[in-house]
Amino acid sequence: MPLHIQLFNGLKDDIINNFTVGDKLPSIRKTASSYNLSKNTVQSAYSQLYAEGYIDSYPKSGYYVSDTNYENFTSIKDIKIEPLKEKIVYKYNFFPVRLSKDIFPLKLWKRLSAKAIDKTLDFGTYLDGQGEEGLRKEVAKYLTSSRGVKCMASNIVICNGFAEAMGLVAKMLKNRYTSLACESPGYYITKKVFEDYGYNIDNVSIDENGLNLEQLKLTNSKLVYITPSHQYPTSVTMPISNRLKLLKWAKDVGGIIIEDDYDSELSYIHRPIPSLQGLDHYEKTIYFGTFSKSLSPALRVCYMVLPDFLIDIYQNSFDAHFPKVSLTTQKTLELFLQGGYYEKHLRKIRTLNRKKHNILKECLIKYLKDTFHIETRGNGLSIAINPAVALDMTKLKQLAIENRIKLYFASDISNGEWEAIRMGFGGFMEDEIEEAVKAFSQIWYKAFK
Amino acid sequence: MPLHIQLFNGLKDDIINNFTVGDKLPSIRKTASSYNLSKNTVQSAYSQLYAEGYIDSYPKSGYYVSDTNYENFTSIKDIKIEPLKEKIVYKYNFFPVRLSKDIFPLKLWKRLSAKAIDKTLDFGTYLDGQGEEGLRKEVAKYLTSSRGVKCMASNIVICNGFAEAMGLVAKMLKNRYTSLACESPGYYITKKVFEDYGYNIDNVSIDENGLNLEQLKLTNSKLVYITPSHQYPTSVTMPISNRLKLLKWAKDVGGIIIEDDYDSELSYIHRPIPSLQGLDHYEKTIYFGTFSKSLSPALRVCYMVLPDFLIDIYQNSFDAHFPKVSLTTQKTLELFLQGGYYEKHLRKIRTLNRKKHNILKECLIKYLKDTFHIETRGNGLSIAINPAVALDMTKLKQLAIENRIKLYFASDISNGEWEAIRMGFGGFMEDEIEEAVKAFSQIWYKAFK
């Protein structure tokens, strides 16, 4: 232990046990000579006593024991170790946006991560607030070739999560727009984020071609949020003719389209149709994509593609100072894209998802027979169903809890705009689906009215 | 290529080259029999034509070539690869919050990261929105033993960056408080975040004991942001007597203290004094810490410690749904703390920083002689200086740019409340400091009036 800390401890004990408030301490010179220490050492000990509140210092007078009230100042005796929180363990969890554990390429990721953490990485600097350029370049290449998005690395912003990214957009556009048109039913997160930034929400209904454009024109919104490739949650695709009409609308009214292409990579029935952004010649589109649905929600990486004028606004914003994703994750993902592994991975999981989707569909037919109908299927990681018979939904929910089956209801994510049970298959391995559906069918029949 | 895509491509070419708008396509049955394909295959091809806007579908009538306007719909020919942005390369960069490349334990991190990415990690699920429990537990242990913070894992929220975390607090407290008292001069990021959430800022001046408590009491603020261990940017430490008074104030007015302990781990002159939060018996303190200053700003991990009642508010907030840091980074950091490597690392960099601090100080004295004085030193990664002679600051800034020396001015980060040149040593290796100061001294003398 350094000398000045030894001295500090000794003096502290003295103050607590032998001194009273207002007592004068010997001068630094005197203490130094009594203990045969340097003046610097004594000065350090006194400074620490002062900083920790044991003494007061009066210039040209000296050091005095202070009147600090110690009644609350008890030392921490031992570290409390709390038990692990007890979590509810579900036997069967139909979570619609979960991926089964076998999806993530763990070994490859480990190898690429080891490759990424090398001497060329500088952990001492603040990262690029827009995302590392290497990763942005790979994302731009992928989006251009696979999704027909027109962009360069300079248009990409790498973010940590969808709500965060959407919040950045809401902030950037706050001075230009006051309301946002949204699909109804539609993704509640976007509505919530924009509401929190003070926007009004105009709900526009969905027809067989996606967002109803005539209804949109009747609103005051010049800003619209859509999921054109795979409408959330109805799965409708907006045909190109309507996309072009929507772009023309944006051009005419000076509007902006926020295109959320959240799971187009996963389409296993249709060939994914190119992005709306790719049709846009007027810089009217903001494009959103994510690695959460296709690779892992635990990586915390999504991205947006901004037109040049919005990149300028972003670069001059407060938020541009703060990088959103750790260097190692960005660099590993860059290598993953660069090596062509992402495209391979997508082919693999599209096949896997199609298989699981078909197994789930067949099992639902086998066990529920004609007591249900399918609302939407063929895309994403779930099949939405509704009863075709009189069913007590409250009872079903209760039975699910009792039997540790976790169900998800469309009304919870659409402010009640849409009713369906969302049977997610993403979290199950292929051979687990039948057992889960069988267990579900047992509570299903018990809930009949 | 699957049959239905082949058919789709053939029909598409036909439509573009041989058909006109309004032409009727043969029925699915007819096309199937002409090409000897299944009806399903033809149906898929027609669906794709419809989705991509080439045909319209009229129920009970058939399929017709649509009037989609294709003028804007050109295919992407090749991927634009843009050149790397040209960045200004500084010869000498005195950035005060940069760490030199040798600080980060790269090999150890690589090893721990490989250990972290194993089969027990589930990349298929959404993470805990508060941070992974394992990491929170290690952070709580560290804070309890090293900083005297009273907390359990359940009080910790793992965040991606300071501004993000501060934004969460600003949101949570919005219904309770309307103004925030801040140190002046003080950290501008906090002020900006709270202003953006509509708070008024009350600036309270700093004296030799830190925040002036009498001034604080004259404001209407019941919420105060302070850096008590090492005031930013003046380096003053608030003595325990004042900490206790501040806590009493918070208790009396029903206030909240936000304690930012941003670099207390780095203190290399005084022994770091325990946190203010550790003195608090009334749940009036929110504690902030970060790994950016001590380990790496590129990891993007900081944390806050919330009292139980605020954890409840957080858990019920929208933001609690979104995990902020990737699973691999959280798990690797957990292993780093668990293995005791962080404490060792801190000891190492405290010694290194003290050395570098002393080298910088000696070099400043050697080259600038009596033409400058030191404003603050002895903590953090910089020495703040001001000229002791008449110096043309505008000219100095101009000369710095011309000579590719990057300087940092306190006024830029304190809204002009504080004037000093912040000579950061963190980014230099020990043997690079003298050369940098020498180069700086050459422009320094040229800027004399």
PDB file of N, CA, C and O in Angstrom, chain A residues 48 50 52 69 72-73 82 84 98-99 101 110 114 119 122-124 133 153 160 209 240 244 279 281 296 298 300 323-324 326-327 329, chain B residues 50 52 69 72-73 82 84 98-99 101 110 114 119 122-124 133 153 160 209 240 244 271 279 281 296 298 300 323-324 326-327 329:
ATOM      1  N   GLN A  48      -6.763  13.503   0.438  1.00  0.00           N
ATOM      2  CA  GLN A  48      -7.730  12.406   0.436  1.00  0.00           C
ATOM      3  C   GLN A  48      -8.698  12.551   1.621  1.00  0.00           C
ATOM      4  O   GLN A  48      -9.906  12.348   1.478  1.00  0.00           O
ATOM      5  N   TYR A  50      -9.584  15.297   2.936  1.00  0.00           N
ATOM      6  CA  TYR A  50     -10.481  16.399   2.568  1.00  0.00           C
ATOM      7  C   TYR A  50     -11.540  15.924   1.585  1.00  0.00           C
ATOM      8  O   TYR A  50     -12.735  16.161   1.761  1.00  0.00           O
ATOM      9  N   GLU A  52     -12.649  12.993   1.089  1.00  0.00           N
ATOM     10  CA  GLU A  52     -13.611  12.071   1.685  1.00  0.00           C
ATOM     11  C   GLU A  52     -14.368  12.709   2.848  1.00  0.00           C
ATOM     12  O   GLU A  52     -15.149  12.045   3.529  1.00  0.00           O
ATOM     13  N   ASN A  69     -21.740  14.815   8.757  1.00  0.00           N
ATOM     14  CA  ASN A  69     -22.676  13.930   9.425  1.00  0.00           C
ATOM     15  C   ASN A  69     -22.501  12.518   8.874  1.00  0.00           C
ATOM     16  O   ASN A  69     -22.858  12.228   7.738  1.00  0.00           O
ATOM     17  N   ASN A  72     -25.247   8.376   8.022  1.00  0.00           N
ATOM     18  CA  ASN A  72     -25.685   7.542   6.912  1.00  0.00           C
ATOM     19  C   ASN A  72     -24.549   6.810   6.219  1.00  0.00           C
ATOM     20  O   ASN A  72     -24.768   6.045   5.302  1.00  0.00           O
ATOM     21  N   PHE A  73     -23.359   7.134   6.606  1.00  0.00           N
ATOM     22  CA  PHE A  73     -22.220   6.656   5.844  1.00  0.00           C
ATOM     23  C   PHE A  73     -21.661   5.362   6.404  1.00  0.00           C
ATOM     24  O   PHE A  73     -20.670   5.341   7.105  1.00  0.00           O
ATOM     25  N   GLU A  82     -28.006 -11.866  -5.501  1.00  0.00           N
ATOM     26  CA  GLU A  82     -29.421 -12.236  -5.529  1.00  0.00           C
ATOM     27  C   GLU A  82     -29.613 -13.511  -6.338  1.00  0.00           C
ATOM     28  O   GLU A  82     -28.815 -13.825  -7.206  1.00  0.00           O
ATOM     29  N   LEU A  84     -31.158 -16.003  -9.181  1.00  0.00           N
ATOM     30  CA  LEU A  84     -31.655 -15.811 -10.543  1.00  0.00           C
ATOM     31  C   LEU A  84     -33.174 -15.653 -10.509  1.00  0.00           C
ATOM     32  O   LEU A  84     -33.861 -16.350  -9.765  1.00  0.00           O
ATOM     33  N   ARG A  98     -39.547 -15.523 -33.394  1.00  0.00           N
ATOM     34  CA  ARG A  98     -38.416 -16.200 -32.806  1.00  0.00           C
ATOM     35  C   ARG A  98     -37.779 -17.084 -33.875  1.00  0.00           C
ATOM     36  O   ARG A  98     -38.448 -17.559 -34.787  1.00  0.00           O
ATOM     37  N   LEU A  99     -36.476 -17.275 -33.786  1.00  0.00           N
ATOM     38  CA  LEU A  99     -35.815 -18.206 -34.699  1.00  0.00           C
ATOM     39  C   LEU A  99     -35.355 -19.410 -33.881  1.00  0.00           C
ATOM     40  O   LEU A  99     -34.907 -19.246 -32.750  1.00  0.00           O
ATOM     41  N   LYS A 101     -32.938 -22.374 -32.594  1.00  0.00           N
ATOM     42  CA  LYS A 101     -31.524 -22.228 -32.248  1.00  0.00           C
ATOM     43  C   LYS A 101     -30.602 -22.700 -33.370  1.00  0.00           C
ATOM     44  O   LYS A 101     -29.470 -22.220 -33.497  1.00  0.00           O
ATOM     45  N   LYS A 110     -18.308 -17.692 -35.043  1.00  0.00           N
ATOM     46  CA  LYS A 110     -17.184 -17.743 -34.121  1.00  0.00           C
ATOM     47  C   LYS A 110     -15.867 -17.559 -34.887  1.00  0.00           C
ATOM     48  O   LYS A 110     -14.983 -16.812 -34.473  1.00  0.00           O
ATOM     49  N   ALA A 114     -13.398 -14.271 -34.666  1.00  0.00           N
ATOM     50  CA  ALA A 114     -11.973 -14.367 -34.324  1.00  0.00           C
ATOM     51  C   ALA A 114     -11.133 -13.667 -35.387  1.00  0.00           C
ATOM     52  O   ALA A 114     -10.153 -12.987 -35.088  1.00  0.00           O
ATOM     53  N   LYS A 119      -5.393  -7.047 -35.273  1.00  0.00           N
ATOM     54  CA  LYS A 119      -4.645  -5.823 -34.989  1.00  0.00           C
ATOM     55  C   LYS A 119      -5.088  -4.608 -35.798  1.00  0.00           C
ATOM     56  O   LYS A 119      -4.756  -3.481 -35.461  1.00  0.00           O
ATOM     57  N   ASP A 122      -9.132  -0.775 -34.285  1.00  0.00           N
ATOM     58  CA  ASP A 122      -8.707   0.185 -33.272  1.00  0.00           C
ATOM     59  C   ASP A 122      -9.839   0.383 -32.257  1.00  0.00           C
ATOM     60  O   ASP A 122     -10.824   1.050 -32.537  1.00  0.00           O
ATOM     61  N   PHE A 123      -9.654  -0.216 -31.098  1.00  0.00           N
ATOM     62  CA  PHE A 123     -10.673  -0.117 -30.047  1.00  0.00           C
ATOM     63  C   PHE A 123     -10.556   1.180 -29.247  1.00  0.00           C
ATOM     64  O   PHE A 123     -11.315   1.395 -28.318  1.00  0.00           O
ATOM     65  N   GLY A 124      -9.568   1.998 -29.602  1.00  0.00           N
ATOM     66  CA  GLY A 124      -9.360   3.224 -28.844  1.00  0.00           C
ATOM     67  C   GLY A 124     -10.154   4.421 -29.339  1.00  0.00           C
ATOM     68  O   GLY A 124     -10.265   5.418 -28.645  1.00  0.00           O
ATOM     69  N   GLU A 133     -17.672   2.121 -42.268  1.00  0.00           N
ATOM     70  CA  GLU A 133     -17.802   2.209 -43.720  1.00  0.00           C
ATOM     71  C   GLU A 133     -17.746   0.830 -44.391  1.00  0.00           C
ATOM     72  O   GLU A 133     -18.467   0.582 -45.366  1.00  0.00           O
ATOM     73  N   ALA A 153     -22.780   3.161 -50.058  1.00  0.00           N
ATOM     74  CA  ALA A 153     -22.469   3.048 -48.629  1.00  0.00           C
ATOM     75  C   ALA A 153     -22.806   4.341 -47.888  1.00  0.00           C
ATOM     76  O   ALA A 153     -23.216   4.319 -46.728  1.00  0.00           O
ATOM     77  N   ASN A 160     -29.093   0.005 -34.078  1.00  0.00           N
ATOM     78  CA  ASN A 160     -29.127  -1.052 -33.098  1.00  0.00           C
ATOM     79  C   ASN A 160     -30.489  -1.750 -33.063  1.00  0.00           C
ATOM     80  O   ASN A 160     -30.585  -2.947 -32.886  1.00  0.00           O
ATOM     81  N   ASN A 209     -54.602  -4.891 -52.700  1.00  0.00           N
ATOM     82  CA  ASN A 209     -53.354  -4.373 -53.265  1.00  0.00           C
ATOM     83  C   ASN A 209     -52.492  -3.648 -52.226  1.00  0.00           C
ATOM     84  O   ASN A 209     -51.644  -2.829 -52.568  1.00  0.00           O
ATOM     85  N   ILE A 240     -46.602  -3.508 -58.485  1.00  0.00           N
ATOM     86  CA  ILE A 240     -45.736  -2.429 -58.953  1.00  0.00           C
ATOM     87  C   ILE A 240     -46.541  -1.236 -59.441  1.00  0.00           C
ATOM     88  O   ILE A 240     -46.173  -0.087 -59.213  1.00  0.00           O
ATOM     89  N   LEU A 244     -45.770   2.548 -58.184  1.00  0.00           N
ATOM     90  CA  LEU A 244     -45.471   3.701 -59.037  1.00  0.00           C
ATOM     91  C   LEU A 244     -46.448   4.842 -58.749  1.00  0.00           C
ATOM     92  O   LEU A 244     -46.062   6.005 -58.705  1.00  0.00           O
ATOM     93  N   LEU A 279     -37.538   1.776 -57.391  1.00  0.00           N
ATOM     94  CA  LEU A 279     -38.317   2.399 -58.466  1.00  0.00           C
ATOM     95  C   LEU A 279     -38.309   3.912 -58.366  1.00  0.00           C
ATOM     96  O   LEU A 279     -38.829   4.599 -59.238  1.00  0.00           O
ATOM     97  N   HIS A 281     -37.155   7.557 -58.470  1.00  0.00           N
ATOM     98  CA  HIS A 281     -36.154   8.421 -59.113  1.00  0.00           C
ATOM     99  C   HIS A 281     -36.107   9.805 -58.482  1.00  0.00           C
ATOM    100  O   HIS A 281     -35.448  10.691 -58.980  1.00  0.00           O
ATOM    101  N   SER A 296     -30.353 -13.110 -36.771  1.00  0.00           N
ATOM    102  CA  SER A 296     -30.499 -13.221 -35.322  1.00  0.00           C
ATOM    103  C   SER A 296     -31.004 -11.917 -34.717  1.00  0.00           C
ATOM    104  O   SER A 296     -30.433 -10.865 -34.963  1.00  0.00           O
ATOM    105  N   ALA A 298     -30.612 -11.310 -31.736  1.00  0.00           N
ATOM    106  CA  ALA A 298     -29.692 -11.047 -30.621  1.00  0.00           C
ATOM    107  C   ALA A 298     -28.448 -10.282 -31.069  1.00  0.00           C
ATOM    108  O   ALA A 298     -27.638  -9.881 -30.250  1.00  0.00           O
ATOM    109  N   ARG A 300     -28.684  -7.418 -32.704  1.00  0.00           N
ATOM    110  CA  ARG A 300     -29.060  -6.011 -32.588  1.00  0.00           C
ATOM    111  C   ARG A 300     -28.464  -5.176 -33.715  1.00  0.00           C
ATOM    112  O   ARG A 300     -27.760  -4.203 -33.476  1.00  0.00           O
ATOM    113  N   PRO A 323     -22.238   6.259 -32.333  1.00  0.00           N
ATOM    114  CA  PRO A 323     -22.297   4.972 -33.030  1.00  0.00           C
ATOM    115  C   PRO A 323     -23.225   4.042 -32.264  1.00  0.00           C
ATOM    116  O   PRO A 323     -23.315   4.129 -31.039  1.00  0.00           O
ATOM    117  N   LYS A 324     -23.910   3.176 -32.976  1.00  0.00           N
ATOM    118  CA  LYS A 324     -24.970   2.395 -32.339  1.00  0.00           C
ATOM    119  C   LYS A 324     -24.648   0.922 -32.106  1.00  0.00           C
ATOM    120  O   LYS A 324     -25.372   0.239 -31.382  1.00  0.00           O
ATOM    121  N   SER A 326     -21.475  -2.214 -31.623  1.00  0.00           N
ATOM    122  CA  SER A 326     -20.073  -2.419 -31.254  1.00  0.00           C
ATOM    123  C   SER A 326     -19.214  -2.767 -32.467  1.00  0.00           C
ATOM    124  O   SER A 326     -19.685  -3.354 -33.442  1.00  0.00           O
ATOM    125  N   LEU A 327     -17.952  -2.393 -32.382  1.00  0.00           N
ATOM    126  CA  LEU A 327     -17.008  -2.606 -33.478  1.00  0.00           C
ATOM    127  C   LEU A 327     -16.922  -4.070 -33.866  1.00  0.00           C
ATOM    128  O   LEU A 327     -16.915  -4.411 -35.056  1.00  0.00           O
ATOM    129  N   THR A 329     -19.116  -6.541 -33.557  1.00  0.00           N
ATOM    130  CA  THR A 329     -20.313  -7.006 -34.259  1.00  0.00           C
ATOM    131  C   THR A 329     -20.342  -6.460 -35.685  1.00  0.00           C
ATOM    132  O   THR A 329     -20.633  -7.186 -36.640  1.00  0.00           O
TER     133      THR A 329
ATOM    134  N   TYR B  50     -48.539 -10.705 -61.622  1.00  0.00           N
ATOM    135  CA  TYR B  50     -49.460  -9.766 -60.981  1.00  0.00           C
ATOM    136  C   TYR B  50     -48.728  -8.942 -59.922  1.00  0.00           C
ATOM    137  O   TYR B  50     -48.833  -7.711 -59.891  1.00  0.00           O
ATOM    138  N   GLU B  52     -45.641  -8.246 -59.674  1.00  0.00           N
ATOM    139  CA  GLU B  52     -44.685  -7.310 -60.251  1.00  0.00           C
ATOM    140  C   GLU B  52     -45.341  -6.311 -61.204  1.00  0.00           C
ATOM    141  O   GLU B  52     -44.667  -5.498 -61.839  1.00  0.00           O
ATOM    142  N   ASN B  69     -47.122   1.994 -65.762  1.00  0.00           N
ATOM    143  CA  ASN B  69     -46.192   2.897 -66.430  1.00  0.00           C
ATOM    144  C   ASN B  69     -44.764   2.467 -66.106  1.00  0.00           C
ATOM    145  O   ASN B  69     -44.317   2.596 -64.977  1.00  0.00           O
ATOM    146  N   ASN B  72     -40.192   4.486 -65.398  1.00  0.00           N
ATOM    147  CA  ASN B  72     -39.215   4.642 -64.331  1.00  0.00           C
ATOM    148  C   ASN B  72     -38.562   3.331 -63.903  1.00  0.00           C
ATOM    149  O   ASN B  72     -37.674   3.316 -63.084  1.00  0.00           O
ATOM    150  N   PHE B  73     -39.086   2.262 -64.433  1.00  0.00           N
ATOM    151  CA  PHE B  73     -38.685   0.979 -63.882  1.00  0.00           C
ATOM    152  C   PHE B  73     -37.555   0.378 -64.694  1.00  0.00           C
ATOM    153  O   PHE B  73     -37.739  -0.509 -65.501  1.00  0.00           O
ATOM    154  N   GLU B  82     -18.342   2.905 -54.625  1.00  0.00           N
ATOM    155  CA  GLU B  82     -17.796   4.260 -54.487  1.00  0.00           C
ATOM    156  C   GLU B  82     -16.415   4.195 -53.842  1.00  0.00           C
ATOM    157  O   GLU B  82     -16.101   3.255 -53.120  1.00  0.00           O
ATOM    158  N   LEU B  84     -13.416   5.050 -51.230  1.00  0.00           N
ATOM    159  CA  LEU B  84     -13.385   5.361 -49.801  1.00  0.00           C
ATOM    160  C   LEU B  84     -13.367   6.869 -49.613  1.00  0.00           C
ATOM    161  O   LEU B  84     -12.674   7.580 -50.348  1.00  0.00           O
ATOM    162  N   ARG B  98      -9.762   9.904 -26.383  1.00  0.00           N
ATOM    163  CA  ARG B  98      -9.326   8.783 -27.195  1.00  0.00           C
ATOM    164  C   ARG B  98      -8.406   7.914 -26.351  1.00  0.00           C
ATOM    165  O   ARG B  98      -7.730   8.396 -25.447  1.00  0.00           O
ATOM    166  N   LEU B  99      -8.391   6.628 -26.618  1.00  0.00           N
ATOM    167  CA  LEU B  99      -7.444   5.740 -25.941  1.00  0.00           C
ATOM    168  C   LEU B  99      -6.421   5.264 -26.968  1.00  0.00           C
ATOM    169  O   LEU B  99      -6.779   5.015 -28.115  1.00  0.00           O
ATOM    170  N   LYS B 101      -3.993   2.730 -28.955  1.00  0.00           N
ATOM    171  CA  LYS B 101      -4.353   1.414 -29.450  1.00  0.00           C
ATOM    172  C   LYS B 101      -3.883   0.283 -28.534  1.00  0.00           C
ATOM    173  O   LYS B 101      -4.483  -0.790 -28.493  1.00  0.00           O
ATOM    174  N   LYS B 110     -10.202 -11.478 -27.668  1.00  0.00           N
ATOM    175  CA  LYS B 110     -10.403 -12.462 -28.728  1.00  0.00           C
ATOM    176  C   LYS B 110     -10.661 -13.847 -28.120  1.00  0.00           C
ATOM    177  O   LYS B 110     -11.562 -14.567 -28.531  1.00  0.00           O
ATOM    178  N   ALA B 114     -14.250 -15.858 -28.166  1.00  0.00           N
ATOM    179  CA  ALA B 114     -14.390 -17.219 -28.700  1.00  0.00           C
ATOM    180  C   ALA B 114     -15.052 -18.124 -27.663  1.00  0.00           C
ATOM    181  O   ALA B 114     -15.884 -18.976 -27.988  1.00  0.00           O
ATOM    182  N   LYS B 119     -22.352 -23.005 -27.554  1.00  0.00           N
ATOM    183  CA  LYS B 119     -23.692 -23.557 -27.744  1.00  0.00           C
ATOM    184  C   LYS B 119     -24.716 -23.092 -26.725  1.00  0.00           C
ATOM    185  O   LYS B 119     -25.914 -23.237 -26.929  1.00  0.00           O
ATOM    186  N   ASP B 122     -28.153 -18.475 -27.190  1.00  0.00           N
ATOM    187  CA  ASP B 122     -29.274 -18.647 -28.102  1.00  0.00           C
ATOM    188  C   ASP B 122     -29.447 -17.371 -28.930  1.00  0.00           C
ATOM    189  O   ASP B 122     -29.946 -16.365 -28.447  1.00  0.00           O
ATOM    190  N   PHE B 123     -29.009 -17.438 -30.172  1.00  0.00           N
ATOM    191  CA  PHE B 123     -29.114 -16.279 -31.059  1.00  0.00           C
ATOM    192  C   PHE B 123     -30.503 -16.147 -31.680  1.00  0.00           C
ATOM    193  O   PHE B 123     -30.735 -15.241 -32.459  1.00  0.00           O
ATOM    194  N   GLY B 124     -31.393 -17.069 -31.346  1.00  0.00           N
ATOM    195  CA  GLY B 124     -32.723 -17.039 -31.944  1.00  0.00           C
ATOM    196  C   GLY B 124     -33.728 -16.189 -31.194  1.00  0.00           C
ATOM    197  O   GLY B 124     -34.792 -15.876 -31.705  1.00  0.00           O
ATOM    198  N   GLU B 133     -28.835 -10.901 -17.847  1.00  0.00           N
ATOM    199  CA  GLU B 133     -28.722 -10.969 -16.395  1.00  0.00           C
ATOM    200  C   GLU B 133     -27.303 -11.268 -15.930  1.00  0.00           C
ATOM    201  O   GLU B 133     -26.829 -10.728 -14.925  1.00  0.00           O
ATOM    202  N   ALA B 153     -28.204  -6.851  -9.413  1.00  0.00           N
ATOM    203  CA  ALA B 153     -28.315  -6.967 -10.875  1.00  0.00           C
ATOM    204  C   ALA B 153     -29.629  -6.393 -11.374  1.00  0.00           C
ATOM    205  O   ALA B 153     -29.699  -5.820 -12.456  1.00  0.00           O
ATOM    206  N   ASN B 160     -26.307   1.264 -24.750  1.00  0.00           N
ATOM    207  CA  ASN B 160     -25.380   1.307 -25.875  1.00  0.00           C
ATOM    208  C   ASN B 160     -24.533   2.578 -25.835  1.00  0.00           C
ATOM    209  O   ASN B 160     -23.367   2.568 -26.191  1.00  0.00           O
ATOM    210  N   ASN B 209     -15.780  23.151  -4.029  1.00  0.00           N
ATOM    211  CA  ASN B 209     -16.387  21.915  -3.541  1.00  0.00           C
ATOM    212  C   ASN B 209     -17.343  21.295  -4.552  1.00  0.00           C
ATOM    213  O   ASN B 209     -18.214  20.498  -4.199  1.00  0.00           O
ATOM    214  N   ILE B 240     -17.448  14.655   0.849  1.00  0.00           N
ATOM    215  CA  ILE B 240     -18.562  13.858   1.351  1.00  0.00           C
ATOM    216  C   ILE B 240     -19.577  14.707   2.109  1.00  0.00           C
ATOM    217  O   ILE B 240     -20.782  14.499   2.010  1.00  0.00           O
ATOM    218  N   LEU B 244     -23.527  14.569   1.327  1.00  0.00           N
ATOM    219  CA  LEU B 244     -24.596  14.280   2.294  1.00  0.00           C
ATOM    220  C   LEU B 244     -25.624  15.408   2.300  1.00  0.00           C
ATOM    221  O   LEU B 244     -26.828  15.164   2.402  1.00  0.00           O
ATOM    222  N   ARG B 271      -6.823   8.289  -4.588  1.00  0.00           N
ATOM    223  CA  ARG B 271      -7.550   7.037  -4.591  1.00  0.00           C
ATOM    224  C   ARG B 271      -9.001   7.420  -4.900  1.00  0.00           C
ATOM    225  O   ARG B 271      -9.525   8.371  -4.306  1.00  0.00           O
ATOM    226  N   LEU B 279     -23.968   6.474  -0.572  1.00  0.00           N
ATOM    227  CA  LEU B 279     -24.336   7.165   0.669  1.00  0.00           C
ATOM    228  C   LEU B 279     -25.843   7.335   0.799  1.00  0.00           C
ATOM    229  O   LEU B 279     -26.341   7.814   1.811  1.00  0.00           O
ATOM    230  N   HIS B 281     -29.549   6.584   1.266  1.00  0.00           N
ATOM    231  CA  HIS B 281     -30.451   5.614   1.897  1.00  0.00           C
ATOM    232  C   HIS B 281     -31.895   5.804   1.477  1.00  0.00           C
ATOM    233  O   HIS B 281     -32.790   5.172   2.007  1.00  0.00           O
ATOM    234  N   SER B 296     -12.907   0.628 -23.829  1.00  0.00           N
ATOM    235  CA  SER B 296     -12.959   0.968 -25.251  1.00  0.00           C
ATOM    236  C   SER B 296     -14.248   1.696 -25.588  1.00  0.00           C
ATOM    237  O   SER B 296     -15.332   1.219 -25.263  1.00  0.00           O
ATOM    238  N   ALA B 298     -15.273   1.818 -28.489  1.00  0.00           N
ATOM    239  CA  ALA B 298     -15.798   1.104 -29.654  1.00  0.00           C
ATOM    240  C   ALA B 298     -16.658  -0.092 -29.267  1.00  0.00           C
ATOM    241  O   ALA B 298     -17.269  -0.719 -30.116  1.00  0.00           O
ATOM    242  N   ARG B 300     -19.231   0.209 -27.220  1.00  0.00           N
ATOM    243  CA  ARG B 300     -20.582   0.762 -27.089  1.00  0.00           C
ATOM    244  C   ARG B 300     -21.353   0.117 -25.938  1.00  0.00           C
ATOM    245  O   ARG B 300     -22.450  -0.407 -26.125  1.00  0.00           O
ATOM    246  N   PRO B 323     -33.559  -4.527 -26.435  1.00  0.00           N
ATOM    247  CA  PRO B 323     -32.207  -4.717 -25.926  1.00  0.00           C
ATOM    248  C   PRO B 323     -31.269  -3.793 -26.713  1.00  0.00           C
ATOM    249  O   PRO B 323     -31.508  -3.523 -27.890  1.00  0.00           O
ATOM    250  N   LYS B 324     -30.218  -3.319 -26.048  1.00  0.00           N
ATOM    251  CA  LYS B 324     -29.399  -2.265 -26.657  1.00  0.00           C
ATOM    252  C   LYS B 324     -28.024  -2.721 -27.124  1.00  0.00           C
ATOM    253  O   LYS B 324     -27.343  -1.980 -27.823  1.00  0.00           O
ATOM    254  N   SER B 326     -25.426  -6.123 -28.435  1.00  0.00           N
ATOM    255  CA  SER B 326     -25.466  -7.472 -29.006  1.00  0.00           C
ATOM    256  C   SER B 326     -25.093  -8.525 -27.967  1.00  0.00           C
ATOM    257  O   SER B 326     -24.324  -8.278 -27.034  1.00  0.00           O
ATOM    258  N   LEU B 327     -25.621  -9.716 -28.166  1.00  0.00           N
ATOM    259  CA  LEU B 327     -25.409 -10.826 -27.232  1.00  0.00           C
ATOM    260  C   LEU B 327     -23.932 -11.143 -27.064  1.00  0.00           C
ATOM    261  O   LEU B 327     -23.448 -11.361 -25.945  1.00  0.00           O
ATOM    262  N   THR B 329     -21.243  -9.217 -27.455  1.00  0.00           N
ATOM    263  CA  THR B 329     -20.537  -8.194 -26.681  1.00  0.00           C
ATOM    264  C   THR B 329     -20.887  -8.304 -25.201  1.00  0.00           C
ATOM    265  O   THR B 329     -20.009  -8.235 -24.330  1.00  0.00           O
TER     266      THR B 329
END
